[in-house]
Coordinates of C-alpha atoms in Angstrom, one line a residue:
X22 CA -8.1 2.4 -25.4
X23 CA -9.4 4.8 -22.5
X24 CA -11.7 2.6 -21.6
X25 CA -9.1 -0.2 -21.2
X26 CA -7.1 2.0 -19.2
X27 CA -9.4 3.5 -16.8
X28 CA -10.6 -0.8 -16.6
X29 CA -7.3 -1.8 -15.9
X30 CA -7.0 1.1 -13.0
X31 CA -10.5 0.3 -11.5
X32 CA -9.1 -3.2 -11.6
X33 CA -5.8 -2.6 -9.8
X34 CA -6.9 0.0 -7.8
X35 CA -9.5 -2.2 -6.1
X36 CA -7.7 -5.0 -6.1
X37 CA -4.7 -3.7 -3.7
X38 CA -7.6 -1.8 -1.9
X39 CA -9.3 -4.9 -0.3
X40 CA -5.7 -6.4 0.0
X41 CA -5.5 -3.6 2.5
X42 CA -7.8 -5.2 4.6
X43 CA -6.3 -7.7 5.4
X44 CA -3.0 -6.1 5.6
X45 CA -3.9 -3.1 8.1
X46 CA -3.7 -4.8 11.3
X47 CA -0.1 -5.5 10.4
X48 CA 0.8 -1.8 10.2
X49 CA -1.3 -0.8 12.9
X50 CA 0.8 -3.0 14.9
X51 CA 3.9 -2.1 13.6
X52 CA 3.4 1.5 14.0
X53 CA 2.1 0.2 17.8
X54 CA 5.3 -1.6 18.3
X55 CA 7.4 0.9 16.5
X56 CA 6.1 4.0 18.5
X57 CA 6.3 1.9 21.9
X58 CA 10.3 1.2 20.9
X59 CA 10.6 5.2 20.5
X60 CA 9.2 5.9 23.8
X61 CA 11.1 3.0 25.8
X62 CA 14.1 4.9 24.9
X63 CA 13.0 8.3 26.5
X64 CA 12.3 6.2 29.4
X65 CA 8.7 5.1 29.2
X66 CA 7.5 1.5 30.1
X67 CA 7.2 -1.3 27.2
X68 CA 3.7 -2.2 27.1
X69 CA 4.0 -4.8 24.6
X70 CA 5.9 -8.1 24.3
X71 CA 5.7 -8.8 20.5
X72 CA 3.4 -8.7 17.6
X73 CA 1.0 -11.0 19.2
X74 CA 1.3 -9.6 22.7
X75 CA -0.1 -6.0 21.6
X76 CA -2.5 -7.5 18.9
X77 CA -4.7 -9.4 22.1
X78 CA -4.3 -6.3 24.6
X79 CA -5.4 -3.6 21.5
X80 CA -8.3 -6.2 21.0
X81 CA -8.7 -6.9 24.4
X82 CA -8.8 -2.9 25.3
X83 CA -10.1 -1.1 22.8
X84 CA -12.0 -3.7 20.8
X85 CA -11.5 -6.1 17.9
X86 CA -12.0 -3.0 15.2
X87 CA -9.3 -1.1 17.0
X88 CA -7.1 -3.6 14.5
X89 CA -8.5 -1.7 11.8
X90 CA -7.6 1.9 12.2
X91 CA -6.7 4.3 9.4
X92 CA -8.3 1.6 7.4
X93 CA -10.0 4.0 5.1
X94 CA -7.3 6.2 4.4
X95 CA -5.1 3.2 3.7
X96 CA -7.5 1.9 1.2
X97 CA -7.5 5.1 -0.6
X98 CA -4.2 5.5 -0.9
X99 CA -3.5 1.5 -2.1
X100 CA -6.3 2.1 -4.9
X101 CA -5.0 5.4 -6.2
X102 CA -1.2 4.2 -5.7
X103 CA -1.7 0.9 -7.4
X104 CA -4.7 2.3 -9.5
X105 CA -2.1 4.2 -11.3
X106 CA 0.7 1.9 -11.2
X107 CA -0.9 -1.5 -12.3
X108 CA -3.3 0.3 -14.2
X109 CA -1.1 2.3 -16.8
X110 CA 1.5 -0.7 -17.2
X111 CA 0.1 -2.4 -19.8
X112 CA -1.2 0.9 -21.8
X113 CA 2.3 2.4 -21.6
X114 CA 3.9 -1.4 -22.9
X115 CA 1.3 -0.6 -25.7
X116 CA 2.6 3.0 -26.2
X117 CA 6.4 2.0 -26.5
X118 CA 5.7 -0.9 -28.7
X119 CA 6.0 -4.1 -26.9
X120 CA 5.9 -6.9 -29.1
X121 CA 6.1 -9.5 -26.4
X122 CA 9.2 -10.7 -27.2
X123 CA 12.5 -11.4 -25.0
X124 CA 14.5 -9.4 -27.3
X125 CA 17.1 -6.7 -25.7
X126 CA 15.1 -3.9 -27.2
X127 CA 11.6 -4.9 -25.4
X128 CA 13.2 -5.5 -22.1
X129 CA 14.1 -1.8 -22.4
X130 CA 10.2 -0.8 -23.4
X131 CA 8.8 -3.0 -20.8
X132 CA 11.2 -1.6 -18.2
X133 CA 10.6 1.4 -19.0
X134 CA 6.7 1.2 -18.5
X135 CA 7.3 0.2 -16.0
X136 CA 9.6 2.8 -14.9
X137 CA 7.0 5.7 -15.6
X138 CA 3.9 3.8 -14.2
X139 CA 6.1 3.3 -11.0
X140 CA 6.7 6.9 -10.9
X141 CA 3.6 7.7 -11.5
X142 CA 2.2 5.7 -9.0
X143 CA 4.2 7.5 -6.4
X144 CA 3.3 11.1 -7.5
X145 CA -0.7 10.1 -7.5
X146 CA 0.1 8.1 -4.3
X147 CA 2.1 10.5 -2.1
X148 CA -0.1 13.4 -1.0
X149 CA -2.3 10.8 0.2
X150 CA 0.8 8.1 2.0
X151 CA 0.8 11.8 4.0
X152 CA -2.8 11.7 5.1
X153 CA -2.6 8.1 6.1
X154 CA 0.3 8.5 8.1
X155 CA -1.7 10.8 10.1

């Protein structure tokens, strides 16, 4: 059974970890575009005109790769957050004693795994959310 588990958060760990990948650029520009509405309202100048505006200038400027930053600390934080999460789902359905049925009493096991793997994703996940955000 450990080594089921610790397959099953290898498995879901990695697998939201090179999702990330292709997900990054999004949030870097998001935070770009976020950040650049913050500053308008002090005042500052907008520098971008959309998603796809700021994505050619940050390419354009500071290189292709520039698309990618705070990859690796978002990668660590999808496999550990996720790791946990998908990876403890289906031993906890185990532990409470889903039978795979649709009855009223297995909705409530299989919510409730995955209640607790939920939750335990976000304690495992938010020391390092903090360090990505950074």
């Amino acid at each position: 059974m450990a080594t089921k588990l610790l397959s099953d958060i290898v498995t879901g760990g990695s697998a939201t970890s090179i999702a990330a990948i292709f997900t990054n650029p999004f949030e870097v520009l998001k935070t770009r575009l976020q950040v650049q509405g913050e500053l308008s309202k002090a005042g500052h100048a907008v520098r971008y005109n959309g998603l796809v505006d700021c994505a050619v200038k940050m390419a354009r400027e500071e290189g292709i790769l520039s698309l990618q930053k705070g990859l690796y600390p978002g990668m660590a934080y999808q496999f550990f957050m996720n790791g946990a999460r998908l990876g403890c789902y289906p031993s906890l359905k185990r532990m409470f004693g889903d039978d795979g049925s649709h009855s009223a009493l297995n909705v409530v096991r299989q919510v409730s795994a995955g209640a607790f793997s939920g939750a335990l994703g976000a304690v495992v996940g938010s020391p390092l959310f903090m360090i990505k955000c950074r």
